[in-house]
XYZ file of C-alpha atoms in Angstrom:
663
model
C 36.763 95.025 167.982
C 38.374 91.622 168.845
C 37.757 90.440 165.169
C 39.243 93.565 163.566
C 42.380 93.328 165.781
C 42.569 89.433 164.923
C 42.178 90.233 161.148
C 44.859 92.766 161.602
C 47.377 90.506 163.200
C 46.895 87.496 161.012
C 46.651 89.347 157.745
C 48.584 92.415 157.965
C 50.804 92.208 161.094
C 52.445 88.869 160.947
C 53.521 87.181 157.597
C 51.570 83.996 157.401
C 50.975 81.318 154.441
C 54.526 80.654 153.497
C 56.055 77.721 154.944
C 59.763 79.127 154.788
C 58.905 82.199 156.640
C 56.860 79.925 159.249
C 59.736 78.036 160.183
C 61.782 81.127 160.457
C 59.304 82.511 162.616
C 59.515 79.271 164.776
C 63.375 79.086 164.872
C 63.493 82.887 165.634
C 60.865 82.288 168.668
C 63.005 78.964 169.892
C 66.315 80.804 169.768
C 65.019 83.845 171.716
C 63.445 81.607 174.405
C 67.206 79.751 174.272
C 69.181 82.841 174.601
C 66.542 84.460 177.908
C 66.637 80.887 179.386
C 70.473 80.762 179.260
C 70.910 84.137 180.507
C 68.773 83.704 183.514
C 69.695 80.229 184.472
C 73.474 81.171 184.426
C 72.767 84.797 186.337
C 74.109 86.667 183.342
C 71.873 89.582 182.971
C 73.974 91.762 185.099
C 76.962 90.688 183.214
C 75.563 91.326 180.115
C 74.446 94.908 180.958
C 77.571 96.040 182.560
C 80.346 94.341 180.422
C 78.625 94.433 177.039
C 75.474 96.498 176.376
C 76.968 99.569 178.323
C 80.609 99.198 177.276
C 82.589 102.136 175.679
C 85.531 99.895 175.257
C 86.401 100.184 171.503
C 87.639 96.268 171.556
C 84.311 95.121 172.819
C 82.443 97.240 170.566
C 84.406 95.571 167.603
C 83.942 92.139 168.626
C 79.860 92.984 168.819
C 80.291 94.598 165.373
C 81.909 91.295 164.366
C 79.320 88.966 165.977
C 76.524 90.972 164.372
C 78.141 90.797 161.025
C 78.672 86.972 160.644
C 74.996 86.589 161.984
C 73.801 88.733 158.825
C 76.497 86.735 156.751
C 74.309 83.550 157.685
C 71.151 85.387 156.906
C 71.898 86.908 153.493
C 73.706 83.473 152.634
C 70.780 81.737 153.072
C 68.766 84.151 151.084
C 71.558 83.604 148.228
C 70.807 79.646 148.489
C 67.221 80.232 148.293
C 67.518 82.363 145.257
C 70.082 80.032 143.456
C 68.068 76.641 144.613
C 64.987 78.585 142.625
C 66.927 79.372 139.557
C 68.495 76.038 139.468
C 65.959 74.478 137.097
C 63.559 76.102 134.648
C 60.072 76.831 135.620
C 60.777 75.801 139.264
C 58.157 76.585 141.758
C 60.149 76.588 145.068
C 59.626 80.461 145.931
C 56.453 82.670 144.489
C 57.528 85.477 142.623
C 56.543 87.747 145.723
C 58.667 85.676 148.077
C 61.562 85.683 145.460
C 61.539 89.601 145.272
C 61.545 90.063 149.067
C 64.750 87.705 148.954
C 66.355 89.434 146.279
C 65.824 92.673 147.780
C 66.938 91.802 151.570
C 69.953 89.679 150.114
C 71.655 92.920 148.388
C 70.879 95.214 151.584
C 72.056 92.670 154.362
C 75.057 91.630 152.396
C 76.387 95.411 151.838
C 74.999 97.394 154.649
C 74.178 94.957 157.395
C 77.393 92.513 156.881
C 80.202 94.319 155.024
C 79.672 97.717 156.872
C 79.754 96.226 160.593
C 82.710 93.837 159.742
C 84.438 96.959 158.404
C 83.668 98.757 161.588
C 84.440 95.532 163.590
C 88.210 95.662 162.469
C 88.254 99.671 162.832
C 87.224 99.394 166.140
C 89.770 96.536 167.357
C 92.778 97.545 165.281
C 92.888 101.284 164.556
C 93.329 102.554 168.155
C 96.046 99.863 169.057
C 97.876 100.397 165.740
C 98.191 104.171 166.127
C 99.223 103.862 169.957
C 95.925 105.180 171.563
C 94.014 104.358 174.322
C 90.506 104.335 172.793
C 89.000 106.294 169.924
C 88.189 109.933 170.035
C 84.455 109.918 170.920
C 83.923 106.563 173.062
C 80.475 107.259 173.830
C 79.617 108.164 170.208
C 81.374 104.835 169.253
C 78.922 102.837 171.343
C 75.953 105.034 169.976
C 76.944 104.231 166.504
C 77.064 100.491 167.065
C 73.740 100.312 168.761
C 72.109 102.661 166.363
C 73.388 100.078 163.460
C 72.293 97.220 165.473
C 68.822 98.266 166.217
C 68.706 99.630 162.620
C 69.401 96.113 161.129
C 67.014 94.728 163.590
C 64.494 97.010 162.182
C 65.173 95.895 158.752
C 64.996 92.114 159.616
C 62.074 92.247 161.618
C 60.064 92.869 158.508
C 60.774 89.231 157.491
C 58.283 88.072 160.140
C 56.310 91.332 160.541
C 54.539 93.216 157.972
C 56.430 91.607 155.157
C 59.879 92.359 153.362
C 60.693 95.200 150.891
C 60.618 93.757 147.308
C 61.621 96.605 145.291
C 65.014 95.715 144.924
C 67.805 96.601 147.117
C 68.319 100.237 145.870
C 64.558 100.696 145.922
C 64.248 102.425 142.583
C 61.010 104.523 142.007
C 58.044 103.866 141.052
C 58.599 100.293 142.328
C 59.455 101.676 145.853
C 56.594 104.450 145.775
C 53.105 103.550 147.250
C 51.970 102.947 143.689
C 54.383 99.837 143.370
C 54.829 99.145 147.354
C 51.971 99.920 149.193
C 52.626 97.246 151.749
C 54.961 98.354 154.942
C 58.058 96.464 153.595
C 59.214 99.668 151.800
C 59.038 101.661 154.978
C 60.891 99.034 157.444
C 63.430 99.170 154.151
C 63.545 103.184 155.041
C 63.657 103.314 158.407
C 65.886 100.369 158.956
C 68.899 101.980 156.902
C 68.166 105.317 158.046
C 68.775 104.535 161.689
C 71.675 102.272 160.935
C 73.006 105.104 158.159
C 73.485 107.379 161.293
C 75.343 105.026 163.006
C 77.673 104.456 159.951
C 78.256 108.304 159.767
C 79.091 108.897 163.215
C 81.692 105.946 162.938
C 83.264 107.709 159.910
C 83.473 111.201 161.715
C 84.923 109.158 164.851
C 87.651 107.645 163.076
C 88.883 110.129 161.048
C 89.257 112.344 164.152
C 91.030 109.300 165.914
C 93.600 108.960 163.240
C 94.439 112.659 162.670
C 94.472 113.853 166.799
C 94.949 110.724 168.883
C 98.481 108.942 167.459
C 101.229 108.080 169.313
C 104.042 110.546 169.942
C 106.180 110.876 167.085
C 104.049 109.064 164.629
C 103.654 111.409 161.534
C 100.953 110.666 158.777
C 103.414 109.173 156.545
C 104.323 106.632 159.088
C 101.045 105.280 159.635
C 100.454 101.647 158.987
C 98.950 101.105 155.592
C 95.647 99.660 157.276
C 95.384 103.185 158.901
C 95.425 104.994 155.795
C 92.793 102.505 154.191
C 90.523 103.298 157.273
C 90.908 107.131 156.866
C 90.204 107.071 153.013
C 87.253 105.098 153.825
C 86.131 106.965 156.506
C 86.565 110.469 154.410
C 84.356 108.966 151.687
C 81.656 107.806 154.583
C 81.545 111.634 155.538
C 80.551 112.776 152.211
C 78.536 109.846 150.714
C 76.169 108.960 153.726
C 74.356 112.235 153.840
C 73.485 111.702 150.272
C 71.792 108.343 151.089
C 69.883 109.740 154.210
C 68.573 112.772 152.029
C 67.490 110.374 149.299
C 65.652 108.151 151.821
C 64.068 111.018 153.586
C 62.571 112.452 150.177
C 61.165 108.746 149.411
C 59.818 108.724 152.830
C 58.206 112.044 152.394
C 56.783 110.789 149.206
C 55.110 107.655 150.578
C 54.331 109.157 153.972
C 53.060 112.771 153.016
C 52.121 112.387 149.375
C 54.775 114.468 147.857
C 56.182 113.859 144.467
C 59.888 114.092 144.361
C 60.187 110.850 142.348
C 57.089 110.308 140.741
C 56.031 111.709 136.955
C 52.486 112.332 137.680
C 53.410 114.841 140.304
C 56.501 116.328 138.172
C 58.770 114.538 140.040
C 61.563 112.460 138.359
C 62.617 108.778 139.037
C 65.847 109.579 137.371
C 66.792 112.117 140.443
C 66.607 109.350 142.651
C 68.522 106.874 140.502
C 71.345 109.472 140.420
C 71.104 110.351 144.130
C 71.258 106.798 145.017
C 74.222 106.001 142.877
C 76.083 109.296 144.066
C 76.088 107.366 147.348
C 76.014 103.831 146.111
C 79.204 103.690 143.994
C 81.362 105.136 146.870
C 79.978 102.986 148.912
C 81.331 100.083 147.022
C 84.838 101.860 147.625
C 83.977 102.491 150.944
C 83.870 98.462 151.736
C 86.599 97.724 149.629
C 89.465 100.219 150.464
C 90.026 98.796 154.228
C 90.481 95.389 152.264
C 92.877 97.013 150.678
C 94.846 97.900 153.780
C 94.446 94.438 155.401
C 95.842 92.837 152.329
C 98.895 95.586 152.861
C 99.630 94.744 156.293
C 99.249 90.577 155.781
C 101.554 90.788 152.618
C 104.280 92.691 154.565
C 104.078 90.338 157.541
C 104.208 87.204 155.764
C 106.924 88.226 153.394
C 108.908 89.587 156.191
C 109.308 93.138 154.227
C 108.492 96.634 154.169
C 105.603 97.246 151.791
C 106.841 98.038 148.392
C 105.789 101.920 147.283
C 104.368 102.904 150.656
C 103.978 106.388 149.237
C 102.210 105.206 145.882
C 99.960 103.068 148.040
C 98.639 106.010 149.963
C 98.261 107.971 146.772
C 96.281 105.253 145.218
C 94.050 104.892 148.259
C 93.232 108.730 148.565
C 92.596 109.182 144.863
C 90.230 106.282 144.786
C 88.305 107.780 147.410
C 88.301 111.003 145.436
C 87.369 109.585 141.885
C 84.770 107.360 143.314
C 82.451 110.407 143.484
C 82.900 110.862 139.583
C 81.848 107.575 138.301
C 78.086 106.874 139.384
C 76.602 107.521 136.000
C 78.472 104.274 134.499
C 75.352 102.275 136.399
C 73.015 103.622 134.224
C 74.460 104.097 130.520
C 71.590 102.911 129.195
C 69.234 105.368 130.756
C 69.771 107.910 127.955
C 71.912 110.208 129.582
C 73.767 111.231 126.047
C 76.720 110.619 124.599
C 78.876 113.305 126.080
C 77.754 112.171 129.574
C 78.231 108.794 128.984
C 81.821 109.360 127.840
C 82.836 111.483 130.909
C 81.737 108.918 133.123
C 83.258 106.018 130.985
C 86.772 107.688 131.146
C 86.672 108.475 134.979
C 85.462 104.603 135.555
C 88.613 103.822 133.519
C 90.857 106.096 135.364
C 89.982 104.774 138.946
C 91.289 101.344 137.780
C 94.811 102.789 137.460
C 95.471 103.301 141.086
C 93.511 100.144 141.786
C 95.963 98.140 139.434
C 98.880 99.946 140.982
C 98.250 98.155 144.561
C 98.470 94.598 142.786
C 101.823 95.515 141.541
C 102.937 96.935 145.055
C 101.537 93.712 146.888
C 103.566 91.282 144.185
C 106.654 93.258 144.455
C 106.289 93.044 148.407
C 106.406 89.504 148.031
C 109.404 89.496 145.502
C 112.261 87.678 147.080
C 110.487 87.996 150.316
C 110.612 85.159 153.094
C 107.165 83.889 152.258
C 105.116 81.993 154.708
C 101.470 80.795 153.981
C 99.416 80.721 156.938
C 95.436 81.382 156.633
C 95.723 85.211 156.072
C 98.353 85.081 153.769
C 96.121 82.374 151.787
C 93.116 84.906 151.596
C 95.211 87.259 150.458
C 96.891 85.431 147.560
C 93.521 84.221 146.590
C 92.129 87.882 146.466
C 94.865 88.903 143.769
C 93.626 86.615 140.665
C 90.004 87.266 141.745
C 90.132 90.682 141.839
C 92.096 91.063 138.500
C 89.256 89.105 136.905
C 87.009 91.484 138.527
C 88.492 94.515 137.472
C 88.872 93.512 134.132
C 85.361 92.832 133.823
C 84.627 95.999 135.353
C 86.686 97.891 132.545
C 84.419 96.111 129.935
C 81.418 97.450 131.835
C 82.872 100.938 131.669
C 82.542 100.955 127.901
C 79.201 102.607 126.862
C 78.812 100.979 124.015
C 79.598 97.476 125.504
C 77.391 98.081 128.515
C 74.304 98.294 126.385
C 74.688 94.455 125.885
C 75.872 93.678 129.492
C 73.424 96.133 131.372
C 71.337 94.204 133.830
C 72.685 90.704 132.835
C 74.296 88.096 134.787
C 77.633 89.170 133.573
C 77.186 92.114 135.659
C 76.025 90.023 138.380
C 79.239 87.971 138.072
C 81.457 91.016 137.991
C 79.643 92.742 141.016
C 80.285 89.378 143.133
C 83.846 88.907 142.085
C 84.663 92.213 143.110
C 82.738 92.441 146.444
C 83.403 88.488 147.424
C 86.904 88.465 146.149
C 87.643 92.042 147.339
C 85.687 92.780 150.198
C 85.006 89.372 151.704
C 88.289 87.812 151.156
C 90.122 90.798 152.633
C 87.675 90.798 155.905
C 88.401 87.177 156.237
C 92.087 87.841 155.696
C 92.018 90.552 158.697
C 89.591 88.139 160.924
C 92.323 85.407 160.853
C 95.159 87.918 161.036
C 94.127 89.840 164.215
C 91.788 86.704 165.663
C 94.733 86.056 168.320
C 95.088 89.650 169.114
C 91.169 89.959 169.824
C 90.723 86.810 171.810
C 94.348 85.806 172.819
C 94.134 82.306 171.225
C 94.588 80.940 167.736
C 92.132 79.581 165.302
C 92.702 76.161 164.152
C 94.908 76.214 160.923
C 93.652 72.914 159.390
C 90.055 73.532 159.074
C 90.508 77.362 158.168
C 92.227 75.777 155.189
C 89.398 73.323 154.582
C 87.326 76.381 154.715
C 89.518 78.410 152.426
C 89.435 75.917 149.738
C 85.901 75.320 149.805
C 85.073 79.221 149.679
C 87.473 79.670 146.779
C 86.303 76.440 144.834
C 82.720 77.250 145.241
C 83.090 80.930 144.259
C 84.652 80.103 141.196
C 82.152 77.453 140.389
C 79.186 79.720 141.227
C 80.099 82.891 139.521
C 82.118 82.019 136.392
C 79.076 80.535 134.740
C 77.316 83.538 135.394
C 79.335 85.337 132.971
C 78.640 82.952 130.377
C 74.823 83.063 131.256
C 74.859 86.837 131.038
C 76.436 86.543 127.344
C 73.702 84.217 126.563
C 71.154 86.667 127.500
C 70.174 85.836 131.039
C 68.799 89.076 132.655
C 68.765 89.662 136.565
C 65.658 89.701 138.489
C 64.321 86.712 137.088
C 62.838 84.328 139.148
C 61.993 81.742 136.510
C 62.952 80.806 133.023
C 62.032 78.730 130.028
C 63.271 75.323 129.219
C 64.244 76.150 125.680
C 66.385 79.318 126.823
C 69.576 76.506 127.151
C 70.548 78.313 130.771
C 69.522 75.171 132.941
C 73.358 73.588 133.074
C 75.182 76.797 134.013
C 72.487 77.406 136.466
C 72.804 73.957 138.268
C 76.667 74.579 138.137
C 76.120 78.071 139.489
C 73.924 76.650 142.360
C 76.297 73.738 143.202
C 78.922 76.622 143.741
C 76.745 78.523 145.922
C 76.117 75.603 148.215
C 79.863 74.531 148.448
C 80.214 78.145 149.860
C 77.752 77.564 152.332
C 79.751 74.419 153.190
C 82.696 76.695 153.831
C 81.007 78.948 156.417
C 79.932 75.432 158.238
C 83.695 74.802 158.303
C 84.355 78.340 159.604
C 81.589 78.069 162.352
C 83.572 74.552 163.005
C 86.789 76.111 163.189
C 85.819 78.889 165.752
C 84.031 76.339 167.823
C 86.882 74.042 167.934
C 89.411 76.673 168.582
C 87.228 77.820 171.652
C 87.229 74.282 172.916
C 90.908 73.310 172.849
C 91.877 77.129 173.476
C 95.269 77.223 171.931
C 96.371 80.263 174.060
C 98.821 83.037 172.218
C 101.109 83.827 174.948
C 103.517 86.371 173.383
C 101.184 88.751 172.291
C 102.933 88.771 168.770
C 101.127 85.806 167.177
C 102.648 86.393 163.412
C 105.954 88.053 164.529
C 104.092 91.285 163.369
C 105.226 94.838 162.009
C 102.886 97.292 164.040
C 102.337 98.504 167.150
C 99.335 96.211 168.254
C 101.475 93.321 168.077
C 103.801 95.048 170.918
C 100.927 94.449 173.695
C 99.482 91.402 175.329
C 96.752 89.498 173.563
C 94.094 90.192 174.333
C 94.701 93.994 174.919
C 94.209 95.273 178.163
C 91.536 97.747 178.817
C 93.825 100.703 178.544
C 95.505 99.113 175.772
C 99.117 100.746 176.360
C 100.375 101.046 179.978
C 102.920 103.640 178.566
C 102.372 105.470 175.162
C 104.999 104.381 172.545
C 107.210 106.728 171.075
C 107.380 106.111 167.115
C 110.229 106.938 165.301
C 109.726 104.800 162.115
C 107.026 103.091 159.952
C 106.671 99.685 160.918
C 108.091 101.026 164.437
C 107.719 97.585 166.215
C 109.445 95.935 163.627
C 112.210 98.243 163.584
C 112.362 98.149 167.320
C 112.736 94.296 167.326
C 115.352 94.630 164.519
C 117.580 96.699 166.787
C 117.312 94.537 169.548
C 118.266 91.450 167.565
C 121.296 93.729 166.213
C 122.100 94.783 169.472
C 121.482 98.354 168.753
C 120.077 100.581 171.529
C 116.964 102.410 171.078
C 117.000 106.146 170.862
C 117.118 108.204 174.364
C 113.548 109.369 174.065
C 112.394 105.537 173.464
C 114.327 104.612 176.424
C 112.821 107.461 178.772
C 109.234 106.570 177.606
C 109.457 102.948 178.305
C 111.073 103.509 181.713
C 108.907 106.736 182.732
C 107.192 105.965 186.054
C 103.683 104.629 185.376
C 100.724 106.966 185.844
C 96.840 106.831 186.438
C 95.042 106.403 183.233
C 92.088 108.455 182.099
C 89.434 106.409 180.770
C 85.724 106.790 179.541
C 82.859 105.500 181.996
C 80.557 103.072 180.813
C 76.978 104.427 179.730
C 73.545 102.748 179.032
C 72.204 105.901 177.129
C 73.558 104.980 173.814
C 71.627 101.562 174.123
C 68.447 103.160 175.520
C 68.470 105.958 172.838
C 68.836 103.171 170.093
C 65.941 101.259 171.636
C 64.071 104.388 171.328
C 64.879 104.826 167.886
C 63.777 101.360 166.892
C 60.347 102.288 168.807
C 59.834 105.447 166.867
C 61.287 103.771 163.302
C 58.511 100.815 163.941
C 55.838 103.377 164.665
C 56.842 105.541 161.744
C 56.533 101.984 159.398
C 53.046 101.450 160.632
C 51.992 105.144 161.081
C 51.248 104.695 164.765
C 51.359 107.922 166.468
C 50.896 106.632 169.788
C 54.461 104.776 169.418
C 56.207 107.362 167.168
C 55.943 109.883 169.428
C 56.906 108.548 172.533
C 59.988 106.804 170.548
C 61.328 110.415 169.269
C 60.421 111.776 173.094
C 62.755 109.060 174.142
C 65.260 109.964 172.102
C 65.089 113.470 173.146
C 65.047 112.609 176.830
C 68.477 110.489 176.168
C 70.064 113.631 174.533
C 68.839 115.714 177.368
C 70.047 113.072 180.242
C 73.838 112.929 178.291
C 74.010 116.803 178.396
C 73.324 117.005 182.154
C 75.919 113.682 182.607
C 79.266 114.903 184.364
C 80.618 111.934 185.676
C 81.707 110.624 182.410
C 85.191 109.336 183.162
C 87.541 107.791 185.648
C 91.150 106.988 186.326
C 92.844 103.508 186.389
C 95.066 103.706 189.170
C 99.017 102.730 189.157
C 98.296 99.580 191.274
C 95.764 98.303 188.989
C 97.826 99.174 185.982
C 100.468 96.993 187.615
C 98.486 93.859 188.409
C 97.062 93.799 184.588
C 100.612 94.095 183.288
C 102.070 91.521 185.579
C 99.024 89.029 184.647
C 99.613 89.543 181.296
C 103.501 89.356 181.199
C 104.570 92.891 181.254
C 104.153 95.592 178.792
C 106.537 95.344 175.867
């Protein structure tokens, strides 16, 4: 009995035999010990539970999303550097093929679902309620549950790195590679349940923010007076609501194939792998726009703020965002023009792909015309925005090339496609969210980031990016296809691969500069006292930094687009506010209704983690108690009546006095 258990633990449960993974296991263990020791030594366990793990405050939830996403950026970035090291030289034996396939798979999943998505949700949480003049999101309890479902789903996926083995069927898990015949190990099950649990949280977040934006805007704020970032969030969340159920159903069908022996996606049982590919890209291509649309909103806010002008073409920007959300569901088949769909199908999806480029191009002109004759300044957020424009133009142009079905037969699965994908996702999404982080950092934490170190990071990121990915266009045209872990000396690919690898390590150095920048800024703490760090235009800059628990002591009354900017302009010109605004600002303070913290979302998500782990290993003794725990948490929430409280006026006055007063 003991020998069987020992054999299972060493050969099946724990990943052994790879020195890189062994080093990761040791570092993870040491990090956990250090965290536990620190919390115990400084007696911070209660603080962690009451202030963070049970919090329903949208601002704290946003910060936890951002911390998690930066950790995932580190993990996914290390995966990328390992792959580039393997490909730097021909016939290199740095990574064995199995380990390379695992890293190839986890890199894509982590960067899209566990880095870009939580970074996006973090900015949603921190900024949107402040921008629309709300005191919280529509469903604070659901918001907490969404985060913890994402977090424990991500942890379930990541634990496969050291337990059971990572998935190796590619980041979209095409059958038959992802079926039992192609992936008999538990890695693919970690993939399914990690994404499923996380995806439930993502879908709930999308629903939550659609309701928040439509129902909780400040008095007077019409839809066509909302900040452009709020519009971008609305378009992204509507897309989430329609796209993520497709992913949930698709992965559930794959799980039934693996767990119950069904044949939805296997030819030998009457199924069809192409059905999976259609379904996964019905989610996958809208997912690209889900993560990039909020970046467009960030650029709109940054450009208007640092040009000291209203955004050019507000209505056309709204139309562009919403039309992209709509058309994103009609372009998925351009990912497999070579799969034999037929000329008519290929032509339809080629046209829709070209069509969606039109509203995308409109926004570029809107930003350029906003900057035209503006009073420009160039702090770090503006630098990231300007760097995005040429990068995204190149990504868009190569995307149009890929949308031409006959040309795609040459480009398909080549490094030309890899370069295009990263050009759009890094140049659009990552640059956009970095711009947003730098822009709203003073509002989140009440202090500024060091500009000098930020500019070093900016230039290293951009230089490294172009050195890394421009050669990959040429490699693709030279015939190098993706998913290779080695190539021969006589292919002629070595010089460009070495150059690409150097660029990847420069981007890694840029990330180190960003970590240094944050640490340096925390140490020297350049406090942001005004609450209006950039002389901003929207409502979040009208309150102290960081925002108090209740956000607004008195709900603002909105009369204009860029209402905070217009109010400051009236004050500078000696023009009095409208009577309704004066009445709202001078009204007596009243107790503020707020949601009460709850530990149920955290506990329920732990139960989901336990159930998912049990499903992975087919341990009924684990997944049955896990699911019973989920049901128990749902019942506990149903019978919880003390879910809210009121902040008394005296406490509001003390908070406002300490922060310098409401604006």
